mmCIF file of C-alpha atoms and ligand atoms in Angstrom:
data_model
loop_
_atom_site.group_PDB
_atom_site.id
_atom_site.type_symbol
_atom_site.label_atom_id
_atom_site.label_comp_id
_atom_site.label_asym_id
_atom_site.label_seq_id
_atom_site.Cartn_x
_atom_site.Cartn_y
_atom_site.Cartn_z
ATOM 1 C CA UNK A 230 38.132 137.040 107.349
ATOM 2 C CA UNK A 231 40.015 133.729 107.075
ATOM 3 C CA UNK A 232 43.714 133.952 107.768
ATOM 4 C CA UNK A 233 46.364 132.145 105.721
ATOM 5 C CA UNK A 234 49.664 132.605 107.548
ATOM 6 C CA UNK A 235 52.884 131.913 105.631
ATOM 7 C CA UNK A 236 55.951 131.376 107.817
ATOM 8 C CA UNK A 237 59.138 132.257 105.945
ATOM 9 C CA UNK A 238 59.669 134.633 103.039
ATOM 10 C CA UNK A 239 62.374 132.639 101.272
ATOM 11 C CA UNK A 240 62.229 130.777 97.980
ATOM 12 C CA UNK A 241 59.194 128.683 98.951
ATOM 13 C CA UNK A 242 57.155 131.283 100.853
ATOM 14 C CA UNK A 243 57.541 133.928 98.175
ATOM 15 C CA UNK A 244 56.781 131.558 95.297
ATOM 16 C CA UNK A 245 53.561 130.673 97.122
ATOM 17 C CA UNK A 246 52.663 134.349 97.483
ATOM 18 C CA UNK A 247 53.407 134.965 93.830
ATOM 19 C CA UNK A 248 51.154 132.065 92.816
ATOM 20 C CA UNK A 249 48.306 133.159 95.098
ATOM 21 C CA UNK A 250 48.322 136.783 93.989
ATOM 22 C CA UNK A 251 48.633 135.973 90.286
ATOM 23 C CA UNK A 252 45.093 134.592 90.214
ATOM 24 C CA UNK A 253 41.794 134.891 91.992
ATOM 25 C CA UNK A 254 42.059 135.331 95.732
ATOM 26 C CA UNK A 255 38.733 135.146 97.622
ATOM 27 C CA UNK A 256 37.929 138.524 99.260
ATOM 28 C CA UNK A 257 37.447 136.859 102.643
ATOM 29 C CA UNK A 258 41.055 135.523 102.744
ATOM 30 C CA UNK A 259 43.820 137.578 104.331
ATOM 31 C CA UNK A 260 47.393 136.443 103.646
ATOM 32 C CA UNK A 261 50.001 137.164 106.340
ATOM 33 C CA UNK A 262 53.707 136.637 105.692
ATOM 34 C CA UNK A 263 55.973 136.301 108.731
ATOM 35 C CA UNK A 264 59.763 136.542 108.520
ATOM 36 C CA UNK A 265 62.535 137.643 110.852
ATOM 37 C CA UNK A 266 64.046 139.765 108.072
ATOM 38 C CA UNK A 267 62.552 142.753 106.216
ATOM 39 C CA UNK A 268 63.595 141.330 102.803
ATOM 40 C CA UNK A 269 64.287 137.973 101.175
ATOM 41 C CA UNK A 270 67.847 136.774 101.564
ATOM 42 C CA UNK A 271 68.917 134.878 98.444
ATOM 43 C CA UNK A 272 70.253 131.870 100.266
ATOM 44 C CA UNK A 273 71.782 130.307 97.158
ATOM 45 C CA UNK A 274 74.318 133.189 97.238
ATOM 46 C CA UNK A 275 75.288 133.017 100.911
ATOM 47 C CA UNK A 276 78.595 131.350 99.998
ATOM 48 C CA UNK A 277 79.571 134.484 98.028
ATOM 49 C CA UNK A 278 78.438 136.770 100.853
ATOM 50 C CA UNK A 279 80.560 134.767 103.303
ATOM 51 C CA UNK A 280 83.564 134.792 100.971
ATOM 52 C CA UNK A 281 83.301 138.536 100.393
ATOM 53 C CA UNK A 282 82.842 138.404 96.615
ATOM 54 C CA UNK A 283 79.381 140.011 96.704
ATOM 55 C CA UNK A 284 77.927 142.697 98.941
ATOM 56 C CA UNK A 285 75.180 142.230 101.485
ATOM 57 C CA UNK A 286 72.635 144.369 99.594
ATOM 58 C CA UNK A 287 73.176 142.481 96.336
ATOM 59 C CA UNK A 288 71.737 139.282 97.829
ATOM 60 C CA UNK A 289 68.578 140.867 99.210
ATOM 61 C CA UNK A 290 65.259 141.116 97.370
ATOM 62 C CA UNK A 291 62.432 143.381 98.501
ATOM 63 C CA UNK A 292 59.283 141.608 99.627
ATOM 64 C CA UNK A 293 56.375 142.035 97.212
ATOM 65 C CA UNK A 294 53.472 144.345 98.003
ATOM 66 C CA UNK A 295 49.916 143.305 97.277
ATOM 67 C CA UNK A 296 46.569 144.468 98.517
ATOM 68 C CA UNK A 297 45.497 141.653 100.820
ATOM 69 C CA UNK A 298 49.061 140.779 101.896
ATOM 70 C CA UNK A 299 50.176 141.775 105.393
ATOM 71 C CA UNK A 300 53.827 141.352 106.357
ATOM 72 C CA UNK A 301 54.891 140.882 109.958
ATOM 73 C CA UNK A 302 58.548 140.900 111.014
ATOM 74 C CA UNK A 303 59.508 138.759 113.958
ATOM 75 C CA UNK A 304 61.033 135.556 115.239
ATOM 76 C CA UNK A 305 58.794 132.466 115.226
ATOM 77 C CA UNK A 306 59.484 130.427 118.358
ATOM 78 C CA UNK A 307 56.808 127.721 118.275
ATOM 79 C CA UNK A 308 53.931 126.405 116.193
ATOM 80 C CA UNK A 309 50.956 125.362 118.303
ATOM 81 C CA UNK A 310 49.116 123.014 115.934
ATOM 82 C CA UNK A 311 46.344 122.148 118.397
ATOM 83 C CA UNK A 312 45.317 125.771 119.014
ATOM 84 C CA UNK A 313 46.144 126.952 115.466
ATOM 85 C CA UNK A 314 48.529 129.705 116.512
ATOM 86 C CA UNK A 315 52.132 130.701 115.979
ATOM 87 C CA UNK A 316 54.124 131.876 118.984
ATOM 88 C CA UNK A 317 56.509 134.781 118.475
ATOM 89 C CA UNK A 318 59.501 136.112 120.419
ATOM 90 C CA UNK A 319 58.391 139.299 122.255
ATOM 91 C CA UNK A 320 55.193 139.546 120.193
ATOM 92 C CA UNK A 321 51.595 138.395 120.459
ATOM 93 C CA UNK A 322 50.788 134.954 119.036
ATOM 94 C CA UNK A 323 49.401 134.911 115.487
ATOM 95 C CA UNK A 324 46.251 132.875 114.946
ATOM 96 C CA UNK A 325 45.601 131.122 111.657
ATOM 97 C CA UNK A 326 42.929 129.221 109.774
ATOM 98 C CA UNK A 327 45.476 127.852 107.309
ATOM 99 C CA UNK A 328 49.238 127.751 107.692
ATOM 100 C CA UNK A 329 52.142 127.296 105.284
ATOM 101 C CA UNK A 330 55.465 126.450 106.921
ATOM 102 C CA UNK A 331 58.393 127.530 104.736
ATOM 103 C CA UNK A 332 61.081 128.267 107.315
ATOM 104 C CA UNK A 333 64.002 126.567 105.538
ATOM 105 C CA UNK A 334 66.842 124.663 107.124
ATOM 106 C CA UNK A 335 69.785 124.913 109.471
ATOM 107 C CA UNK A 336 73.012 122.957 109.969
ATOM 108 C CA UNK A 337 72.995 119.310 110.937
ATOM 109 C CA UNK A 338 76.087 118.430 112.958
ATOM 110 C CA UNK A 339 75.566 114.645 113.129
ATOM 111 C CA UNK A 340 76.464 114.711 116.829
ATOM 112 C CA UNK A 341 80.075 115.805 116.158
ATOM 113 C CA UNK A 342 81.262 117.383 119.447
ATOM 114 C CA UNK A 343 82.369 121.010 119.100
ATOM 115 C CA UNK A 344 80.975 121.407 115.569
ATOM 116 C CA UNK A 345 78.183 123.773 116.582
ATOM 117 C CA UNK A 346 80.415 125.811 118.911
ATOM 118 C CA UNK A 347 83.523 126.131 116.756
ATOM 119 C CA UNK A 348 82.505 126.075 113.100
ATOM 120 C CA UNK A 349 81.087 128.920 111.008
ATOM 121 C CA UNK A 350 77.820 128.504 109.144
ATOM 122 C CA UNK A 351 76.190 129.550 105.866
ATOM 123 C CA UNK A 352 72.648 128.602 106.813
ATOM 124 C CA UNK A 353 71.127 131.999 107.673
ATOM 125 C CA UNK A 354 71.779 135.536 106.522
ATOM 126 C CA UNK A 355 73.064 136.462 109.983
ATOM 127 C CA UNK A 356 75.358 133.407 110.098
ATOM 128 C CA UNK A 357 76.734 134.072 106.594
ATOM 129 C CA UNK A 358 77.509 137.672 107.620
ATOM 130 C CA UNK A 359 79.365 136.469 110.720
ATOM 131 C CA UNK A 360 81.282 133.986 108.596
ATOM 132 C CA UNK A 361 82.198 136.823 106.217
ATOM 133 C CA UNK A 362 83.585 138.897 109.077
ATOM 134 C CA UNK A 363 85.597 136.013 110.504
ATOM 135 C CA UNK A 364 87.001 134.844 107.160
ATOM 136 C CA UNK A 365 87.884 138.294 105.963
ATOM 137 C CA UNK A 366 89.518 139.375 109.229
ATOM 138 C CA UNK A 367 91.924 136.433 109.097
ATOM 139 C CA UNK A 368 95.639 137.221 109.127
ATOM 140 C CA UNK A 369 97.474 136.583 105.830
ATOM 141 C CA UNK A 370 98.212 132.900 105.131
ATOM 142 C CA UNK A 371 95.763 131.649 107.758
ATOM 143 C CA UNK A 372 94.343 128.124 107.418
ATOM 144 C CA UNK A 373 90.679 127.663 106.519
ATOM 145 C CA UNK A 374 89.026 124.237 106.522
ATOM 146 C CA UNK A 375 85.702 123.751 104.820
ATOM 147 C CA UNK A 376 84.035 120.629 106.183
ATOM 148 C CA UNK A 377 81.904 119.013 103.470
ATOM 149 C CA UNK A 378 82.532 118.837 99.732
ATOM 150 C CA UNK A 379 78.949 119.328 98.536
ATOM 151 C CA UNK A 380 77.667 122.192 96.424
ATOM 152 C CA UNK A 381 77.865 124.944 99.044
ATOM 153 C CA UNK A 382 81.316 123.867 100.322
ATOM 154 C CA UNK A 383 82.731 123.879 96.810
ATOM 155 C CA UNK A 384 81.207 127.234 95.915
ATOM 156 C CA UNK A 385 82.488 128.766 99.137
ATOM 157 C CA UNK A 386 86.030 127.429 98.638
ATOM 158 C CA UNK A 387 86.191 128.742 95.059
ATOM 159 C CA UNK A 388 84.875 132.216 95.909
ATOM 160 C CA UNK A 389 87.082 132.454 98.973
ATOM 161 C CA UNK A 390 90.081 131.695 96.770
ATOM 162 C CA UNK A 391 89.111 134.630 94.540
ATOM 163 C CA UNK A 392 88.490 136.879 97.527
ATOM 164 C CA UNK A 393 91.619 135.897 99.500
ATOM 165 C CA UNK A 394 94.458 134.524 97.318
ATOM 166 C CA UNK A 395 96.730 134.428 100.403
ATOM 167 C CA UNK A 396 94.716 131.984 102.529
ATOM 168 C CA UNK A 397 95.504 128.291 102.833
ATOM 169 C CA UNK A 398 92.171 126.715 101.973
ATOM 170 C CA UNK A 399 91.304 123.025 102.229
ATOM 171 C CA UNK A 400 88.085 121.082 101.754
ATOM 172 C CA UNK A 401 87.679 118.092 104.075
ATOM 173 C CA UNK A 402 85.336 115.529 102.585
ATOM 174 C CA UNK A 403 84.189 112.127 103.743
ATOM 175 C CA UNK A 404 83.817 110.603 100.262
ATOM 176 C CA UNK A 405 86.423 109.570 97.735
ATOM 177 C CA UNK A 406 85.624 112.622 95.585
ATOM 178 C CA UNK A 407 83.750 115.889 96.036
ATOM 179 C CA UNK A 408 80.137 116.012 94.805
ATOM 180 C CA UNK A 409 80.053 112.248 95.056
ATOM 181 C CA UNK A 410 76.397 111.996 93.955
ATOM 182 C CA UNK A 411 77.271 113.685 90.639
ATOM 183 C CA UNK A 412 78.937 112.056 87.595
ATOM 184 C CA UNK A 413 82.683 111.420 87.795
ATOM 185 C CA UNK A 414 83.349 113.878 84.982
ATOM 186 C CA UNK A 415 82.037 116.786 87.061
ATOM 187 C CA UNK A 416 84.004 115.810 90.169
ATOM 188 C CA UNK A 417 87.171 115.400 88.081
ATOM 189 C CA UNK A 418 86.705 118.894 86.595
ATOM 190 C CA UNK A 419 86.188 120.397 90.059
ATOM 191 C CA UNK A 420 89.263 118.575 91.436
ATOM 192 C CA UNK A 421 91.351 119.965 88.544
ATOM 193 C CA UNK A 422 90.006 123.497 89.076
ATOM 194 C CA UNK A 423 90.954 123.394 92.747
ATOM 195 C CA UNK A 424 94.377 121.962 91.947
ATOM 196 C CA UNK A 425 94.999 124.826 89.482
ATOM 197 C CA UNK A 426 93.804 127.352 92.074
ATOM 198 C CA UNK A 427 95.774 125.943 94.957
ATOM 199 C CA UNK A 428 92.903 124.694 97.097
ATOM 200 C CA UNK A 429 93.562 121.352 98.770
ATOM 201 C CA UNK A 430 90.981 118.595 98.816
ATOM 202 C CA UNK A 431 91.325 115.916 101.490
ATOM 203 C CA UNK A 432 89.107 112.914 100.781
ATOM 204 C CA UNK A 433 88.182 110.123 103.159
ATOM 205 C CA UNK A 434 88.200 112.468 106.172
ATOM 206 C CA UNK A 435 85.901 111.474 109.007
ATOM 207 C CA UNK A 436 85.463 114.511 111.241
ATOM 208 C CA UNK A 437 85.020 113.235 114.783
ATOM 209 C CA UNK A 438 85.478 116.413 116.858
ATOM 210 C CA UNK A 439 86.110 120.121 116.425
ATOM 211 C CA UNK A 440 88.022 122.369 118.806
ATOM 212 C CA UNK A 441 88.777 126.085 118.567
ATOM 213 C CA UNK A 442 91.991 125.531 116.628
ATOM 214 C CA UNK A 443 91.695 121.979 115.305
ATOM 215 C CA UNK A 444 89.453 119.671 113.338
ATOM 216 C CA UNK A 445 89.928 115.982 114.173
ATOM 217 C CA UNK A 446 90.029 113.306 111.487
ATOM 218 C CA UNK A 447 89.178 110.451 113.878
ATOM 219 C CA UNK A 448 92.076 110.925 116.368
ATOM 220 C CA UNK A 449 94.375 112.940 114.116
ATOM 221 C CA UNK A 450 94.236 116.735 114.742
ATOM 222 C CA UNK A 451 94.323 119.058 111.725
ATOM 223 C CA UNK A 452 95.336 122.523 112.903
ATOM 224 C CA UNK A 453 93.069 125.293 111.663
ATOM 225 C CA UNK A 454 92.341 128.976 112.101
ATOM 226 C CA UNK A 455 88.723 128.717 110.978
ATOM 227 C CA UNK A 456 86.490 125.820 110.045
ATOM 228 C CA UNK A 457 83.240 126.261 108.116
ATOM 229 C CA UNK A 458 80.529 123.607 108.322
ATOM 230 C CA UNK A 459 78.883 122.613 105.031
ATOM 231 C CA UNK A 460 78.424 118.947 105.873
ATOM 232 C CA UNK A 461 74.712 118.552 106.441
ATOM 233 C CA UNK A 462 71.357 120.263 106.894
ATOM 234 C CA UNK A 463 68.033 119.697 108.611
ATOM 235 C CA UNK A 464 64.820 121.740 109.002
ATOM 236 C CA UNK A 465 64.993 124.700 111.405
ATOM 237 C CA UNK A 466 64.553 124.190 115.158
ATOM 238 C CA UNK A 467 60.876 125.249 115.231
ATOM 239 C CA UNK A 468 60.127 122.405 112.799
ATOM 240 C CA UNK A 469 62.467 119.956 114.566
ATOM 241 C CA UNK A 470 60.337 120.521 117.682
ATOM 242 C CA UNK A 471 57.020 119.684 115.982
ATOM 243 C CA UNK A 472 55.824 116.271 117.078
ATOM 244 C CA UNK A 473 54.886 115.016 113.601
ATOM 245 C CA UNK A 474 55.977 112.068 111.449
ATOM 246 C CA UNK A 475 59.195 112.933 109.617
ATOM 247 C CA UNK A 476 61.608 111.330 107.151
ATOM 248 C CA UNK A 477 65.248 110.412 107.932
ATOM 249 C CA UNK A 478 66.345 113.978 107.200
ATOM 250 C CA UNK A 479 63.828 115.367 109.716
ATOM 251 C CA UNK A 480 61.533 116.732 106.987
ATOM 252 C CA UNK A 481 57.768 116.553 107.622
ATOM 253 C CA UNK A 482 55.852 113.779 105.838
ATOM 254 C CA UNK A 483 52.937 115.109 103.787
ATOM 255 C CA UNK A 484 49.913 113.887 101.859
ATOM 256 C CA UNK A 485 49.540 114.294 98.091
ATOM 257 C CA UNK A 486 48.365 117.924 98.542
ATOM 258 C CA UNK A 487 51.433 118.787 100.660
ATOM 259 C CA UNK A 488 49.309 118.968 103.804
ATOM 260 C CA UNK A 489 50.206 117.510 107.195
ATOM 261 C CA UNK A 490 47.897 114.465 107.231
ATOM 262 C CA UNK A 491 46.779 114.957 110.855
ATOM 263 C CA UNK A 492 46.330 118.740 110.327
ATOM 264 C CA UNK A 493 45.174 119.309 106.724
ATOM 265 C CA UNK A 494 44.989 123.068 107.290
ATOM 266 C CA UNK A 495 48.806 123.037 107.533
ATOM 267 C CA UNK A 496 51.015 122.941 104.407
ATOM 268 C CA UNK A 497 54.780 122.480 104.471
ATOM 269 C CA UNK A 498 57.032 123.844 101.735
ATOM 270 C CA UNK A 499 60.677 123.682 100.679
ATOM 271 C CA UNK A 500 63.502 122.474 102.929
ATOM 272 C CA UNK A 501 61.049 121.547 105.727
ATOM 273 C CA UNK A 502 58.960 119.262 103.461
ATOM 274 C CA UNK A 503 59.671 115.612 102.726
ATOM 275 C CA UNK A 504 60.014 115.765 98.927
ATOM 276 C CA UNK A 505 61.573 113.172 96.605
ATOM 277 C CA UNK A 506 64.534 115.522 95.992
ATOM 278 C CA UNK A 507 67.449 116.920 97.920
ATOM 279 C CA UNK A 508 66.431 120.327 99.290
ATOM 280 C CA UNK A 509 66.896 123.147 96.792
ATOM 281 C CA UNK A 510 65.547 126.567 95.923
ATOM 282 C CA UNK A 511 64.274 125.090 92.701
ATOM 283 C CA UNK A 512 62.298 122.351 94.475
ATOM 284 C CA UNK A 513 60.932 124.867 97.019
ATOM 285 C CA UNK A 514 59.717 127.166 94.240
ATOM 286 C CA UNK A 515 58.153 124.410 92.128
ATOM 287 C CA UNK A 516 56.421 122.831 95.126
ATOM 288 C CA UNK A 517 55.152 126.200 96.408
ATOM 289 C CA UNK A 518 53.513 126.860 93.054
ATOM 290 C CA UNK A 519 51.611 123.594 93.444
ATOM 291 C CA UNK A 520 50.604 124.424 97.010
ATOM 292 C CA UNK A 521 49.219 127.704 95.651
ATOM 293 C CA UNK A 522 47.149 125.766 93.131
ATOM 294 C CA UNK A 523 45.888 123.358 95.811
ATOM 295 C CA UNK A 524 44.787 126.266 98.027
ATOM 296 C CA UNK A 525 43.052 128.046 95.146
ATOM 297 C CA UNK A 526 41.230 124.856 94.092
ATOM 298 C CA UNK A 527 40.040 124.191 97.652
ATOM 299 C CA UNK A 528 38.833 127.786 98.036
ATOM 300 C CA UNK A 529 36.775 127.254 94.850
ATOM 301 C CA UNK A 530 35.497 123.938 96.271
ATOM 302 C CA UNK A 531 37.262 122.071 93.434
ATOM 303 C CA UNK A 532 39.395 118.938 93.794
ATOM 304 C CA UNK A 533 43.070 119.956 93.496
ATOM 305 C CA UNK A 534 45.143 118.389 90.744
ATOM 306 C CA UNK A 535 48.807 117.900 91.597
ATOM 307 C CA UNK A 536 51.394 116.863 89.004
ATOM 308 C CA UNK A 537 54.717 115.226 89.892
ATOM 309 C CA UNK A 538 57.358 117.890 90.505
ATOM 310 C CA UNK A 539 59.913 118.266 87.745
ATOM 311 C CA UNK A 540 63.259 119.981 88.267
ATOM 312 C CA UNK A 541 65.497 121.443 85.594
ATOM 313 C CA UNK A 542 68.880 120.429 86.978
ATOM 314 C CA UNK A 543 71.680 121.757 89.145
ATOM 315 C CA UNK A 544 74.151 124.564 88.481
ATOM 316 C CA UNK A 545 77.210 125.409 90.545
ATOM 317 C CA UNK A 546 79.909 128.064 90.330
ATOM 318 C CA UNK A 547 83.683 127.975 90.650
ATOM 319 C CA UNK A 548 84.356 131.652 91.199
ATOM 320 C CA UNK A 549 83.198 134.270 88.734
ATOM 321 C CA UNK A 550 84.295 132.614 85.479
ATOM 322 C CA UNK A 551 83.796 128.855 85.713
ATOM 323 C CA UNK A 552 81.017 126.519 86.706
ATOM 324 C CA UNK A 553 79.417 123.140 86.319
ATOM 325 C CA UNK A 554 75.945 121.771 85.853
ATOM 326 C CA UNK A 555 73.881 118.647 85.544
ATOM 327 C CA UNK A 556 70.747 118.699 83.356
ATOM 328 C CA UNK A 557 69.148 115.266 83.440
ATOM 329 C CA UNK A 558 72.077 112.973 82.682
ATOM 330 C CA UNK A 559 74.028 115.640 80.770
ATOM 331 C CA UNK A 560 76.880 117.291 82.599
ATOM 332 C CA UNK A 561 78.258 120.659 81.520
ATOM 333 C CA UNK A 562 81.456 122.344 82.656
ATOM 334 C CA UNK A 563 83.264 125.618 82.084
ATOM 335 C CA UNK A 564 82.006 129.098 81.308
ATOM 336 C CA UNK A 565 78.528 128.265 79.951
ATOM 337 C CA UNK A 566 77.061 126.833 83.191
ATOM 338 C CA UNK A 567 78.528 129.849 85.044
ATOM 339 C CA UNK A 568 76.704 132.220 82.710
ATOM 340 C CA UNK A 569 73.509 130.179 83.090
ATOM 341 C CA UNK A 570 73.810 130.376 86.874
ATOM 342 C CA UNK A 571 74.169 134.161 86.731
ATOM 343 C CA UNK A 572 71.045 134.207 84.542
ATOM 344 C CA UNK A 573 69.072 132.188 87.106
ATOM 345 C CA UNK A 574 70.148 134.601 89.846
ATOM 346 C CA UNK A 575 69.232 137.613 87.715
ATOM 347 C CA UNK A 576 65.780 136.125 87.152
ATOM 348 C CA UNK A 577 65.168 135.337 90.816
ATOM 349 C CA UNK A 578 66.037 138.938 91.732
ATOM 350 C CA UNK A 579 63.338 140.186 89.379
ATOM 351 C CA UNK A 580 60.638 137.663 90.163
ATOM 352 C CA UNK A 581 58.380 139.749 92.344
HETATM 353 C C1 FAD B 836 75.509 128.217 100.090
HETATM 354 C C2 FAD B 836 74.252 127.627 99.500
HETATM 355 C C3 FAD B 836 74.152 127.463 98.124
HETATM 356 C C4 FAD B 836 72.992 126.925 97.563
HETATM 357 N N1 FAD B 836 72.901 126.803 96.212
HETATM 358 C C5 FAD B 836 71.747 126.364 95.649
HETATM 359 C C6 FAD B 836 71.609 126.311 94.229
HETATM 360 O O1 FAD B 836 72.559 126.616 93.481
HETATM 361 N N2 FAD B 836 70.425 125.901 93.707
HETATM 362 C C7 FAD B 836 69.356 125.556 94.504
HETATM 363 O O2 FAD B 836 68.286 125.219 93.972
HETATM 364 N N3 FAD B 836 69.461 125.573 95.866
HETATM 365 C C8 FAD B 836 70.627 125.972 96.447
HETATM 366 N N4 FAD B 836 70.733 126.029 97.824
HETATM 367 C C9 FAD B 836 69.607 125.552 98.668
HETATM 368 C C10 FAD B 836 68.502 126.628 98.773
HETATM 369 O O3 FAD B 836 69.044 127.849 99.182
HETATM 370 C C11 FAD B 836 67.420 126.177 99.722
HETATM 371 O O4 FAD B 836 67.025 124.868 99.407
HETATM 372 C C12 FAD B 836 66.215 127.134 99.639
HETATM 373 O O5 FAD B 836 66.566 128.419 100.108
HETATM 374 C C13 FAD B 836 65.032 126.578 100.431
HETATM 375 O O6 FAD B 836 63.946 127.449 100.333
HETATM 376 P P1 FAD B 836 62.944 127.583 101.563
HETATM 377 O O7 FAD B 836 61.851 128.501 101.126
HETATM 378 O O8 FAD B 836 62.581 126.234 102.081
HETATM 379 O O9 FAD B 836 63.806 128.278 102.713
HETATM 380 P P2 FAD B 836 64.671 129.713 102.699
HETATM 381 O O10 FAD B 836 64.805 130.177 101.320
HETATM 382 O O11 FAD B 836 65.824 129.407 103.509
HETATM 383 O O12 FAD B 836 63.644 130.643 103.463
HETATM 384 C C14 FAD B 836 63.354 130.493 104.832
HETATM 385 C C15 FAD B 836 62.896 131.832 105.387
HETATM 386 O O13 FAD B 836 62.413 131.629 106.711
HETATM 387 C C16 FAD B 836 62.901 132.668 107.559
HETATM 388 N N5 FAD B 836 62.987 132.093 108.911
HETATM 389 C C17 FAD B 836 63.638 130.957 109.280
HETATM 390 N N6 FAD B 836 63.444 130.718 110.588
HETATM 391 C C18 FAD B 836 62.666 131.731 111.051
HETATM 392 C C19 FAD B 836 62.103 132.033 112.322
HETATM 393 N N7 FAD B 836 62.312 131.231 113.395
HETATM 394 N N8 FAD B 836 61.352 133.129 112.449
HETATM 395 C C20 FAD B 836 61.142 133.942 111.369
HETATM 396 N N9 FAD B 836 61.623 133.710 110.141
HETATM 397 C C21 FAD B 836 62.380 132.615 109.991
HETATM 398 C C22 FAD B 836 64.263 133.034 106.983
HETATM 399 O O14 FAD B 836 64.603 134.371 107.320
HETATM 400 C C23 FAD B 836 64.015 132.875 105.472
HETATM 401 O O15 FAD B 836 63.582 134.079 104.881
HETATM 402 C C24 FAD B 836 71.893 126.542 98.413
HETATM 403 C C25 FAD B 836 72.010 126.692 99.805
HETATM 404 C C26 FAD B 836 73.172 127.227 100.349
HETATM 405 C C27 FAD B 836 73.291 127.385 101.847
#
């Protein structure tokens, strides 16, 4: 039997499995999925888990079951590309003939001292749970600072406002407006929503240091009870440690079939892959589908055909009743994008 090992059962890993098992799978190929968790965590909802507006079980999806799919639970500690094996914490190494790395991302702290030690995170299920506990155990009127006014920082601030009307919540952002890569109209709508809901936005903040009870804007301390980091991401540590060519965001450079050029038996998917998009669940899913097609073509001894990836757009929420979105160059605000976002979530829960 040939072994295809898929590391990570998130958006990318599971879309690959879905693609592989929806068509012909050669009988001599065994697919092994490895994840630390016994279910998929819907990472796009971790802001709501952390805020306390959804429950833990509502953001889990059962792994699929197929004949020919083996699932192993455990912590990947190292990928040994030369000997084609994956090293596990307290478990035997797993050997592979082909490998798909879909382990997602973690926080990037840009060298800011104290950020890793003193800020909460949304980047793993375990971290989002810890953030939930810390945020929701805060005394009334405590001060929360969310560092980074991108999509996840905004969604967290809005849901936290709904969950805890008493807290003093502020977003600290480096740019002149939140979601600075989006059209002005969207940022203006989000600024208004936060103004109406009593969430402060501080623009032009350059976080230089974090301590237990303060975030520093250059030399000026801003007193805080809890700070949450949403100001940058990079591939997980196991991928950071791979000695392979990477882009400026630390994502692995790939050939046109999404293989590592020096190790064509290794594919990289989602947040770990250097794609022409910012990392997203949508990009991970679309790319994984193509990796599935490449693998199937190669197993048939065909030449794979890969089309440029196309994404549908971005949707974000402002609590349960409002949202925003960007489809091509069209921006949408208000209730409709919120309903669309709930629809996307509903669909991803029923995908497998
Ligand atoms: C708060 C928030 C909101 C977001 N909103 C959106 C959105 O609205 N739309 C959108 O498209 N994207 C959104 N994203 C981004 C999206 O979640 C990611 O881009 C997407 O999950 C990437 O998919 P992936 O398969 O690469 O990794 P993931 O989905 O993160 O999957 C990685 C898997 O690997 C496992 N894993 C990691 N390390 C190890 C290890 N060492 N050992 C074993 N298992 C391991 C994890 O348990 C996980 O199951 C959001 C992200 C966040 C944090």
